[in-house]
Amino acid sequence: TPQRMKKVCCIGAGYVGGPTSAVMATKNPDVSVTVVDYNKDRIEAWKTNELPIYEPDLLDVVQHARDPVAKRIPNLFFSTDVEGAIAEADIILLSVNTPTKSMGHGAGQASELCHLESAVRRIGEVATSDKIIVEKSTVPCKAAETVRDILNATAKPGLNFEILSNPEFLAEGTAVRNLLHPDRILIGSLNTPRGLAAARSLADLYASWVDRSRIITINLYSSELAKLAANALLAQRISSVNALSAMCESLGADIDEVSHCVGLDQRIGPKMLKASVGFGGSCFRKDILSLAYIAESLHLPQVADYWRSIVGINEYQKERFTRRIVKCLYSSLSSKRLAVLGFAYKKDTGDTRETSAITVVNNLINEGANVRVYDPLVEEDRVWEEVLASSDRRETVKQRLSVWPSAYEACADADAVIILTEWDEFSNKISGPGDARGRGGDRTKRVLDWSRVAGLMQKPMYVFDGRNVLDAAPLEKMGFRVESIGKGV
Ligand code: NAD
Ligand code: UGA
C-alpha cells in the first residue's frame, strides 16, 4: 500500500531542483522538503532573497514555503548536508546535471552520468531505511538499471529501494507557471506491487495541486524515453521552421506568415514554430545528441542521423545569420562596431548555457568586428566566460568584446544592431509605459526608444533581428534597414 511521504530530499539545487522543490513544498504544507547541493554558494543564495537563478514569480513561491509567516511552519529547507538529508528522507529526487560527456567514450554525444552516479553512491552509503529514488534529471534510457545496480552494490543488505522516473518538462523563464499548471506529470515505475505503490506515493504529492487525470503512470523505460522524445520533437519543430526560413528569404515569403498558417492546423498547433537565430539552452542539443547516441548503440545509424540533422540545421542557422550580416555590411566587418542586444538563450532568464549568442558573437569577432553586448539580466562576467570558453582566439576576444549596462551605450556609434534574445524591451510591437534605461528596475516597464537609437548609430543603420521581434515598417520610416529571419524582399 502506498505510504504518505513526509520527508522529501532533492539532490541538486539548480534550475529544476530549486523551483520544483519550492512548488512541491508550497502545495504540501505537511511535507518537509530539503534541497541539498554540494555547491555552498548556490545553497547560501537559495536562503536569501537574491536567488541563484532568475525565474518570474519564483521568489514568492520560495518565500511562502521557506520563511516563517503567520500560522505557517516553514517546510522548505536548503542545505549542504547531503548525507543528513538523505538519511532522513522517505523519497529522494535526483535533480543533478547530466551534461554531454566531454571526454572518453561517447564524448560530445552521450550524457555524462558521473554526477548522478556520485549522488546515488552517497544514498547507498548513507541510507539506513527504505527509500523511493526518483530520476528527475533527464537521463539516457535504462539509467534506472544503473541506479539500481549501484544501490544493490553499495547499500546495506535488507533495505528496499524503488526507482521511479519522473522527468521534468518545465521551460526556463516560465518555470513556476509550468510547475503550477503542468500539461502532464509522468511517473514511470516497474510493474510490480512495490513499484506501483511507490508511483502512487509520488503521485499523491503531485495530486495536492495537479488533477489526477494529468498524472500518468507508465512503464519506467517509456518514461525515460518520453522525456528525450519530447525535447527532440520540440527542437525538431524549430529546426523545421528554421530550415523553411532559409527558403523564405530566397523566395520572397515571410516565415511568420508560413508558421502562423501551418500552426492553424489543429494537428500541428501554433507553439514552438517561431523562427530564430537557432535554439539554445542546456537541454535541446544535449538531449538530441543523447538520443542519437542511444540509437547508434542500438545499431540504428539511420535513426541516429535523423536526430542529429536537427542539431545540424541549428548550427547552419547560426552560421547563415552571421553570413547575412557580413554580406549586408559590404562583405567586411573589419573594425566595424556591432551592438548585440540580448545574450541569454531566451527571454526572462539569465541562463546563457548553449545560447546562440556565443556562436554568433565569436563569429563576428573572428570577422574583425568590435562587438558591444547588452543583456538586461545576464551578468557581465557570464558573457565574458561564455565567449572566451568557446574561442580559440582569446586575446582577440579580449580586445574586441565589451559588455554595456544599457542598450544605448551598446549602440553608440554602431554600424549595426543585432538582436539575439527576444526580450520584450527590444520589441517595437509591445507598447509599454517606460523607457529602457538599462539594467535594474522593473524590466517589464521598459521599452527601447528606437528613435533614440537612430540618433546614436552610424549610417546606414542596419538592424539584424535574430528573433523577429520587430515590426520593420515604422523602423524603416526612421531610416533603419531591417533584416529579419525568414523574410524575403
Ligand atoms: P543545474 O546545473 O542548474 O543544477 C544541478 C545541480 O546539481 C548543481 O547545482 C550541482 O552542483 C548539483 N549536483 C551535481 N551533482 C551533485 C551531487 N552528487 N550532490 C549534490 N549536488 C550535486 O542543472 P538543471 O538545469 O537544474 O538540470 C538538472 C537536470 O534536469 C538535467 O538532467 C537537465 O537535463 C534536466 N532538466 C532541466 C531543465 C531546465 O530547464 N534547466 C528542464 C527539464 C529537465
Ligand atoms: C525546453 C523544453 O521546452 C522544456 O519542456 C524542457 O523541460 C526543457 O527544454 C529541458 O528539458 O531542459 P527550455 O530550453 O528552457 O525548455 O526553453 P524553450 O522555450 O523550449 O526554448 C529553447 C530554445 O528554443 C530557446 O533558445 C528558444 O529561444 C528557442 N525557440 C523556442 C525558438 O527558437 N523557437 C520557438 O518557437 C521556441
PDB file of C-alpha atoms and ligand atoms in Angstrom, residues 10-19 36-40 42 46 53 55 82 86 94-99 114-120 122 136-139 167-173 175 227 231 282-283 286-287 345 351 353, ligand 1:
ATOM      1  CA  CYS A  10      16.034  16.869  -3.531  1.00  0.00           C
ATOM      2  CA  ILE A  11      19.675  16.429  -4.597  1.00  0.00           C
ATOM      3  CA  GLY A  12      20.708  19.293  -6.905  1.00  0.00           C
ATOM      4  CA  ALA A  13      19.681  22.899  -6.232  1.00  0.00           C
ATOM      5  CA  GLY A  14      19.623  24.073  -9.851  1.00  0.00           C
ATOM      6  CA  TYR A  15      17.032  25.258 -12.371  1.00  0.00           C
ATOM      7  CA  VAL A  16      14.983  22.089 -11.854  1.00  0.00           C
ATOM      8  CA  GLY A  17      15.631  21.126  -8.217  1.00  0.00           C
ATOM      9  CA  GLY A  18      15.030  24.594  -6.732  1.00  0.00           C
ATOM     10  CA  PRO A  19      11.731  25.569  -8.412  1.00  0.00           C
ATOM     11  CA  VAL A  36      20.772  19.786  -0.964  1.00  0.00           C
ATOM     12  CA  ASP A  37      23.766  20.584  -3.114  1.00  0.00           C
ATOM     13  CA  TYR A  38      27.493  20.424  -2.588  1.00  0.00           C
ATOM     14  CA  ASN A  39      27.754  23.906  -4.110  1.00  0.00           C
ATOM     15  CA  LYS A  40      27.825  26.036  -0.949  1.00  0.00           C
ATOM     16  CA  ARG A  42      24.256  28.161  -4.504  1.00  0.00           C
ATOM     17  CA  TRP A  46      18.700  29.989  -2.010  1.00  0.00           C
ATOM     18  CA  ILE A  53      18.583  31.727 -10.631  1.00  0.00           C
ATOM     19  CA  GLU A  55      12.572  32.949 -12.723  1.00  0.00           C
ATOM     20  CA  VAL A  82      23.720  15.969   1.662  1.00  0.00           C
ATOM     21  CA  ILE A  86      19.427  11.576   2.516  1.00  0.00           C
ATOM     22  CA  LEU A  94      17.685  13.281  -8.199  1.00  0.00           C
ATOM     23  CA  SER A  95      17.920  16.685  -9.924  1.00  0.00           C
ATOM     24  CA  VAL A  96      21.614  16.788 -10.690  1.00  0.00           C
ATOM     25  CA  ASN A  97      23.042  17.958 -14.004  1.00  0.00           C
ATOM     26  CA  THR A  98      23.528  15.415 -16.799  1.00  0.00           C
ATOM     27  CA  PRO A  99      25.574  17.335 -19.395  1.00  0.00           C
ATOM     28  CA  CYS A 114      29.001  10.903 -13.135  1.00  0.00           C
ATOM     29  CA  HIS A 115      27.008  13.398 -11.018  1.00  0.00           C
ATOM     30  CA  LEU A 116      24.046  11.049 -10.883  1.00  0.00           C
ATOM     31  CA  GLU A 117      26.313   8.146 -10.006  1.00  0.00           C
ATOM     32  CA  SER A 118      28.010  10.050  -7.200  1.00  0.00           C
ATOM     33  CA  ALA A 119      24.627  11.100  -5.735  1.00  0.00           C
ATOM     34  CA  VAL A 120      23.341   7.507  -5.883  1.00  0.00           C
ATOM     35  CA  ARG A 122      26.015   8.633  -1.472  1.00  0.00           C
ATOM     36  CA  LYS A 136      14.059  13.955 -12.180  1.00  0.00           C
ATOM     37  CA  SER A 137      17.194  14.639 -14.175  1.00  0.00           C
ATOM     38  CA  THR A 138      16.974  13.835 -17.869  1.00  0.00           C
ATOM     39  CA  VAL A 139      18.782  10.531 -18.311  1.00  0.00           C
ATOM     40  CA  PRO A 167      11.066  13.657 -15.856  1.00  0.00           C
ATOM     41  CA  GLU A 168      10.635  17.412 -15.661  1.00  0.00           C
ATOM     42  CA  PHE A 169       9.102  19.368 -18.559  1.00  0.00           C
ATOM     43  CA  LEU A 170       9.386  22.950 -17.294  1.00  0.00           C
ATOM     44  CA  ALA A 171      10.912  25.560 -19.589  1.00  0.00           C
ATOM     45  CA  GLU A 172      13.096  28.312 -18.154  1.00  0.00           C
ATOM     46  CA  GLY A 173      11.507  31.733 -17.921  1.00  0.00           C
ATOM     47  CA  ALA A 175       9.200  27.502 -14.707  1.00  0.00           C
ATOM     48  CA  LYS A 227      11.454  12.860 -21.930  1.00  0.00           C
ATOM     49  CA  ASN A 231      12.685  17.525 -26.312  1.00  0.00           C
ATOM     50  CA  SER A 282      21.280  23.444 -21.765  1.00  0.00           C
ATOM     51  CA  CYS A 283      18.939  20.682 -22.901  1.00  0.00           C
ATOM     52  CA  LYS A 286      22.380  17.581 -25.267  1.00  0.00           C
ATOM     53  CA  ASP A 287      19.191  15.521 -25.257  1.00  0.00           C
ATOM     54  CA  TYR A 345      19.282  31.849 -24.760  1.00  0.00           C
ATOM     55  CA  ASP A 351      20.822  31.469 -18.308  1.00  0.00           C
ATOM     56  CA  ARG A 353      24.109  27.815 -21.471  1.00  0.00           C
TER      57      ARG A 353
HETATM   58  P1  NAD B   1      21.880  22.684 -12.817  1.00  0.00           P
HETATM   59  O1  NAD B   1      23.275  22.549 -13.280  1.00  0.00           O
HETATM   60  O2  NAD B   1      21.241  24.024 -12.760  1.00  0.00           O
HETATM   61  O3  NAD B   1      21.734  22.058 -11.345  1.00  0.00           O
HETATM   62  C1  NAD B   1      22.276  20.825 -10.979  1.00  0.00           C
HETATM   63  C2  NAD B   1      22.831  20.949  -9.558  1.00  0.00           C
HETATM   64  O4  NAD B   1      23.197  19.651  -9.088  1.00  0.00           O
HETATM   65  C3  NAD B   1      24.086  21.807  -9.445  1.00  0.00           C
HETATM   66  O5  NAD B   1      23.852  22.883  -8.547  1.00  0.00           O
HETATM   67  C4  NAD B   1      25.164  20.829  -8.928  1.00  0.00           C
HETATM   68  O6  NAD B   1      26.065  21.443  -8.022  1.00  0.00           O
HETATM   69  C5  NAD B   1      24.322  19.793  -8.232  1.00  0.00           C
HETATM   70  N1  NAD B   1      24.965  18.490  -8.079  1.00  0.00           N
HETATM   71  C6  NAD B   1      25.576  17.751  -9.033  1.00  0.00           C
HETATM   72  N2  NAD B   1      25.998  16.583  -8.511  1.00  0.00           N
HETATM   73  C7  NAD B   1      25.661  16.591  -7.196  1.00  0.00           C
HETATM   74  C8  NAD B   1      25.842  15.654  -6.129  1.00  0.00           C
HETATM   75  N3  NAD B   1      26.416  14.470  -6.335  1.00  0.00           N
HETATM   76  N4  NAD B   1      25.379  16.007  -4.903  1.00  0.00           N
HETATM   77  C9  NAD B   1      24.777  17.205  -4.696  1.00  0.00           C
HETATM   78  N5  NAD B   1      24.568  18.110  -5.670  1.00  0.00           N
HETATM   79  C10 NAD B   1      25.018  17.803  -6.917  1.00  0.00           C
HETATM   80  O7  NAD B   1      21.016  21.702 -13.742  1.00  0.00           O
HETATM   81  P2  NAD B   1      19.464  21.859 -14.135  1.00  0.00           P
HETATM   82  O8  NAD B   1      19.336  22.822 -15.259  1.00  0.00           O
HETATM   83  O9  NAD B   1      18.668  22.036 -12.911  1.00  0.00           O
HETATM   84  O10 NAD B   1      19.192  20.419 -14.758  1.00  0.00           O
HETATM   85  C11 NAD B   1      19.146  19.276 -13.940  1.00  0.00           C
HETATM   86  C12 NAD B   1      18.604  18.125 -14.754  1.00  0.00           C
HETATM   87  O11 NAD B   1      17.261  18.406 -15.149  1.00  0.00           O
HETATM   88  C13 NAD B   1      19.344  17.826 -16.042  1.00  0.00           C
HETATM   89  O12 NAD B   1      19.333  16.435 -16.252  1.00  0.00           O
HETATM   90  C14 NAD B   1      18.517  18.514 -17.106  1.00  0.00           C
HETATM   91  O13 NAD B   1      18.625  17.857 -18.367  1.00  0.00           O
HETATM   92  C15 NAD B   1      17.120  18.330 -16.565  1.00  0.00           C
HETATM   93  N6  NAD B   1      16.142  19.362 -16.976  1.00  0.00           N
HETATM   94  C16 NAD B   1      16.499  20.674 -16.968  1.00  0.00           C
HETATM   95  C17 NAD B   1      15.563  21.654 -17.298  1.00  0.00           C
HETATM   96  C18 NAD B   1      15.920  23.120 -17.338  1.00  0.00           C
HETATM   97  O14 NAD B   1      15.092  23.904 -17.765  1.00  0.00           O
HETATM   98  N7  NAD B   1      17.087  23.535 -16.926  1.00  0.00           N
HETATM   99  C19 NAD B   1      14.247  21.278 -17.588  1.00  0.00           C
HETATM  100  C20 NAD B   1      13.917  19.923 -17.559  1.00  0.00           C
HETATM  101  C21 NAD B   1      14.883  18.980 -17.239  1.00  0.00           C
END
